[in-house]
């Protein structure tokens, strides 16, 4: 079974430039998450999708960050314009519907490491 | 509100020694507790989880953790460390009716030969 696939693995940009990250979750997983992991910290949730619907985006900086999950499968996270403080690893994860009892059991991709110069 | 505190950002042990990684939680509702492991340049992988029932839970790679409500703890242990256990370990908490994981800041485990 294929895992969560993310691209690109690494991205270096100058501040004020746009950047986008792509994620393809595990087949059949309805829930998709974007987390940000700063150096030396644990992951922090940016946004959670149930199918196409963003059910929790309270931590997403909406002035510069946007996300979409068209057709309820793969997802894109965009930053425009990027700032120095956005340097981090952006992790995508997916899970089955937590109503099935698998709450908290997330499957993570390898992450996209962003460096903003 | 929920939170977890991991005591010790770095833990070093010799190969074959006991591994003990500490995690304390705070939750106003019955918690679900998790340990995730992150190997270098990889995503996080679930080691084990506690939801309800038996308080001692066993996970992959010989790790186990015990839920102690009286101590609000969920420490991770392994009787004998292996070089391949070197990684970052994250404790996490969520509530039974939500799917929002709150992660700790992580503990980096080093294993020396």
CSV table of C-alpha atoms in Angstrom, one decimal:
chain,number,residue,atom,x,y,z
A,1,UNK,CA,0.0,0.0,0.0
A,2,UNK,CA,1.4,3.4,-1.0
A,3,UNK,CA,1.9,5.9,1.8
A,4,UNK,CA,1.3,9.6,1.9
A,5,UNK,CA,3.2,11.2,-0.9
A,6,UNK,CA,4.4,14.8,-0.7
A,7,UNK,CA,6.3,17.0,-3.1
A,8,UNK,CA,8.7,18.7,-3.3
A,9,UNK,CA,10.9,17.3,-0.6
A,10,UNK,CA,13.0,20.5,-0.4
A,11,UNK,CA,12.4,24.0,-1.6
A,12,UNK,CA,14.5,27.1,-1.2
A,13,UNK,CA,13.0,30.5,-2.1
A,14,UNK,CA,13.6,34.1,-1.4
A,15,UNK,CA,11.3,36.0,0.8
A,16,UNK,CA,8.2,37.4,-0.8
A,17,UNK,CA,8.1,34.6,-3.4
A,18,UNK,CA,5.2,32.2,-3.6
A,19,UNK,CA,5.5,28.5,-2.9
A,20,UNK,CA,3.2,25.5,-3.1
A,21,UNK,CA,3.3,22.0,-1.6
A,22,UNK,CA,1.4,19.0,-2.8
A,23,UNK,CA,0.1,16.0,-1.0
A,24,UNK,CA,-1.5,12.7,-2.0
A,25,UNK,CA,-3.0,10.8,0.9
A,26,UNK,CA,-3.4,7.1,1.4
A,27,UNK,CA,-6.2,5.8,-0.8
A,28,UNK,CA,-9.5,5.7,1.1
A,29,UNK,CA,-8.4,8.1,3.8
A,30,UNK,CA,-11.1,10.8,4.1
A,31,UNK,CA,-9.3,13.0,6.5
A,32,UNK,CA,-6.2,15.0,5.5
A,33,UNK,CA,-4.1,17.3,7.6
A,34,UNK,CA,-1.4,19.8,7.0
A,35,UNK,CA,1.1,20.3,9.9
A,36,UNK,CA,4.0,22.7,10.3
A,37,UNK,CA,7.1,21.6,12.2
A,38,UNK,CA,9.5,24.2,13.2
A,39,UNK,CA,13.1,23.2,14.0
A,40,UNK,CA,13.2,21.5,17.4
A,41,UNK,CA,9.5,21.6,17.9
A,42,UNK,CA,6.6,19.2,17.5
A,43,UNK,CA,4.2,19.4,14.6
A,44,UNK,CA,1.4,22.0,14.8
A,45,UNK,CA,-1.8,21.7,12.9
A,46,UNK,CA,-2.5,24.2,10.2
A,47,UNK,CA,-5.7,22.7,8.6
A,48,UNK,CA,-7.7,19.6,8.6
A,49,UNK,CA,-10.0,18.4,5.9
A,50,UNK,CA,-12.9,15.9,6.0
A,51,UNK,CA,-13.2,15.0,2.3
A,52,UNK,CA,-13.4,18.4,0.5
A,53,UNK,CA,-14.4,20.4,3.5
A,54,UNK,CA,-11.9,22.3,5.7
A,55,UNK,CA,-13.3,21.5,9.2
A,56,UNK,CA,-10.5,23.1,11.2
A,57,UNK,CA,-8.4,25.9,9.8
A,58,UNK,CA,-8.2,28.0,13.0
A,59,UNK,CA,-4.4,27.9,13.0
A,60,UNK,CA,-3.9,28.7,9.3
A,61,UNK,CA,-2.5,32.2,8.8
A,62,UNK,CA,-5.1,33.2,6.3
A,63,UNK,CA,-3.4,36.4,5.1
A,64,UNK,CA,-0.7,34.5,3.3
A,65,UNK,CA,-1.6,30.8,3.5
A,66,UNK,CA,-4.2,29.0,1.5
A,67,UNK,CA,-5.1,25.3,1.0
A,68,UNK,CA,-7.4,23.3,-1.2
A,69,UNK,CA,-8.5,19.8,-1.5
A,70,UNK,CA,-10.5,19.6,-4.7
A,71,UNK,CA,-12.4,16.3,-5.2
A,72,UNK,CA,-11.5,15.2,-1.7
A,73,UNK,CA,-8.3,13.5,-2.6
A,74,UNK,CA,-5.0,15.3,-3.0
A,75,UNK,CA,-4.3,18.7,-1.5
A,76,UNK,CA,-2.2,21.8,-2.1
A,77,UNK,CA,-0.9,24.2,0.5
A,78,UNK,CA,0.2,27.6,-0.8
A,79,UNK,CA,2.2,30.4,0.8
A,80,UNK,CA,2.1,33.8,-0.9
A,81,UNK,CA,4.2,35.8,-0.1
A,82,UNK,CA,6.7,33.7,1.9
A,83,UNK,CA,8.4,35.3,4.9
A,84,UNK,CA,11.6,34.3,6.7
A,85,UNK,CA,9.6,32.8,9.6
A,86,UNK,CA,7.9,30.4,7.3
A,87,UNK,CA,11.0,28.3,7.1
A,88,UNK,CA,9.9,24.9,8.4
A,89,UNK,CA,9.0,21.4,7.4
A,90,UNK,CA,5.4,21.1,6.1
A,91,UNK,CA,3.9,17.7,6.9
A,92,UNK,CA,0.9,16.2,5.3
A,93,UNK,CA,-0.9,13.4,7.0
A,94,UNK,CA,-4.1,11.3,6.4
A,95,UNK,CA,-6.3,9.1,8.5
A,96,UNK,CA,-9.5,7.1,8.3
A,97,UNK,CA,-12.7,8.8,9.5
A,98,UNK,CA,-12.1,9.2,13.2
A,99,UNK,CA,-15.7,8.1,13.9
A,100,UNK,CA,-14.5,4.6,13.1
A,101,UNK,CA,-12.4,4.7,16.3
A,102,UNK,CA,-9.0,5.4,14.8
A,103,UNK,CA,-8.8,8.9,16.3
A,104,UNK,CA,-5.3,10.1,16.4
A,105,UNK,CA,-3.8,7.4,14.2
A,106,UNK,CA,-2.3,9.5,11.5
A,107,UNK,CA,-0.1,8.5,8.6
A,108,UNK,CA,2.5,11.1,7.7
A,109,UNK,CA,4.3,11.8,4.6
A,110,UNK,CA,8.1,12.6,4.6
A,111,UNK,CA,7.5,16.3,4.6
A,112,UNK,CA,8.4,19.3,2.5
A,113,UNK,CA,11.3,21.3,3.9
A,114,UNK,CA,11.0,25.0,3.1
A,115,UNK,CA,13.9,27.4,3.5
A,116,UNK,CA,13.1,31.1,3.0
A,117,UNK,CA,16.2,33.3,2.4
B,1,UNK,CA,-7.6,22.5,26.6
B,2,UNK,CA,-5.1,19.7,26.2
B,3,UNK,CA,-1.3,19.7,26.3
B,4,UNK,CA,1.6,17.4,26.7
B,5,UNK,CA,5.0,18.0,28.3
B,6,UNK,CA,8.0,15.9,27.4
B,7,UNK,CA,10.7,16.1,30.0
B,8,UNK,CA,14.2,16.1,28.5
B,9,UNK,CA,14.8,17.3,24.9
B,10,UNK,CA,17.7,14.8,24.6
B,11,UNK,CA,18.2,11.4,26.1
B,12,UNK,CA,21.4,9.3,25.6
B,13,UNK,CA,21.7,5.7,26.5
B,14,UNK,CA,24.1,2.9,25.7
B,15,UNK,CA,23.1,0.0,23.5
B,16,UNK,CA,21.4,-2.6,25.6
B,17,UNK,CA,20.4,-0.1,28.3
B,18,UNK,CA,16.8,0.7,29.4
B,19,UNK,CA,15.1,3.5,27.4
B,20,UNK,CA,12.8,5.8,29.4
B,21,UNK,CA,11.2,8.8,27.7
B,22,UNK,CA,8.9,10.9,29.9
B,23,UNK,CA,5.6,12.4,28.9
B,24,UNK,CA,3.0,14.2,31.1
B,25,UNK,CA,-0.3,15.3,29.9
B,26,UNK,CA,-3.0,17.8,30.8
B,27,UNK,CA,-6.6,17.1,29.7
B,28,UNK,CA,-10.0,18.1,31.0
B,29,UNK,CA,-11.6,15.1,29.4
B,30,UNK,CA,-10.5,11.4,29.2
B,31,UNK,CA,-7.4,11.5,26.9
B,32,UNK,CA,-6.2,9.4,24.1
B,33,UNK,CA,-2.4,9.3,24.2
B,34,UNK,CA,0.1,8.5,21.5
B,35,UNK,CA,3.8,8.1,20.9
B,36,UNK,CA,5.1,8.8,17.5
B,37,UNK,CA,8.7,8.3,16.2
B,38,UNK,CA,10.5,10.3,13.6
B,39,UNK,CA,13.6,9.0,11.9
B,40,UNK,CA,15.9,11.5,10.2
B,41,UNK,CA,14.4,13.1,7.1
B,42,UNK,CA,11.2,11.0,7.4
B,43,UNK,CA,7.7,11.6,8.5
B,44,UNK,CA,6.2,10.6,11.8
B,45,UNK,CA,5.2,7.0,12.5
B,46,UNK,CA,2.9,5.7,15.1
B,47,UNK,CA,4.6,3.7,17.8
B,48,UNK,CA,1.7,3.0,20.1
B,49,UNK,CA,-1.5,4.4,21.5
B,50,UNK,CA,-3.8,4.4,24.5
B,51,UNK,CA,-7.5,5.0,24.1
B,52,UNK,CA,-9.4,2.9,26.7
B,53,UNK,CA,-9.0,-0.4,28.5
B,54,UNK,CA,-5.6,-1.8,29.5
B,55,UNK,CA,-3.3,0.9,30.7
B,56,UNK,CA,-0.1,-0.9,29.6
B,57,UNK,CA,0.1,-0.7,25.8
B,58,UNK,CA,2.7,-2.4,23.6
B,59,UNK,CA,3.8,-1.0,20.4
B,60,UNK,CA,6.2,-1.7,17.6
B,61,UNK,CA,9.9,-2.4,17.9
B,62,UNK,CA,9.6,-3.5,21.5
B,63,UNK,CA,8.4,-0.2,23.0
B,64,UNK,CA,5.6,0.0,25.5
B,65,UNK,CA,4.0,2.8,27.6
B,66,UNK,CA,1.8,2.8,30.7
B,67,UNK,CA,-1.1,5.2,31.2
B,68,UNK,CA,-1.1,6.4,34.8
B,69,UNK,CA,-4.1,8.7,35.5
B,70,UNK,CA,-3.0,9.5,39.0
B,71,UNK,CA,0.3,10.8,37.7
B,72,UNK,CA,-1.0,12.2,34.4
B,73,UNK,CA,1.8,10.4,32.7
B,74,UNK,CA,2.4,8.2,29.7
B,75,UNK,CA,6.1,7.4,29.8
B,76,UNK,CA,7.6,5.3,26.9
B,77,UNK,CA,10.0,2.5,27.8
B,78,UNK,CA,12.0,-0.2,26.1
B,79,UNK,CA,14.1,-2.7,28.1
B,80,UNK,CA,17.1,-2.8,25.8
B,81,UNK,CA,18.1,0.0,23.4
B,82,UNK,CA,19.2,-0.8,19.9
B,83,UNK,CA,21.3,1.5,17.7
B,84,UNK,CA,18.3,1.7,15.3
B,85,UNK,CA,16.2,3.3,18.0
B,86,UNK,CA,18.0,6.6,17.6
B,87,UNK,CA,15.3,9.0,16.5
B,88,UNK,CA,13.0,11.8,17.7
B,89,UNK,CA,10.1,10.7,19.8
B,90,UNK,CA,6.9,12.7,20.1
B,91,UNK,CA,4.2,12.3,22.7
B,92,UNK,CA,0.7,13.5,21.6
B,93,UNK,CA,-2.8,13.8,23.1
B,94,UNK,CA,-6.3,14.1,21.8
B,95,UNK,CA,-9.8,13.7,23.2
B,96,UNK,CA,-12.1,10.8,22.4
B,97,UNK,CA,-14.5,12.9,20.4
B,98,UNK,CA,-11.9,15.0,18.4
B,99,UNK,CA,-9.3,14.3,15.9
B,100,UNK,CA,-7.0,17.1,16.8
B,101,UNK,CA,-3.6,15.8,17.9
B,102,UNK,CA,-1.5,18.0,20.2
B,103,UNK,CA,2.1,17.2,20.0
B,104,UNK,CA,4.9,17.7,22.6
B,105,UNK,CA,8.2,19.3,21.7
B,106,UNK,CA,9.9,15.9,21.2
B,107,UNK,CA,12.8,14.0,22.8
B,108,UNK,CA,15.8,13.1,20.7
B,109,UNK,CA,17.1,9.7,21.7
B,110,UNK,CA,20.8,8.9,21.0
B,111,UNK,CA,22.1,5.4,21.4
B,112,UNK,CA,25.8,4.8,21.9
B,113,UNK,CA,27.6,1.5,21.2
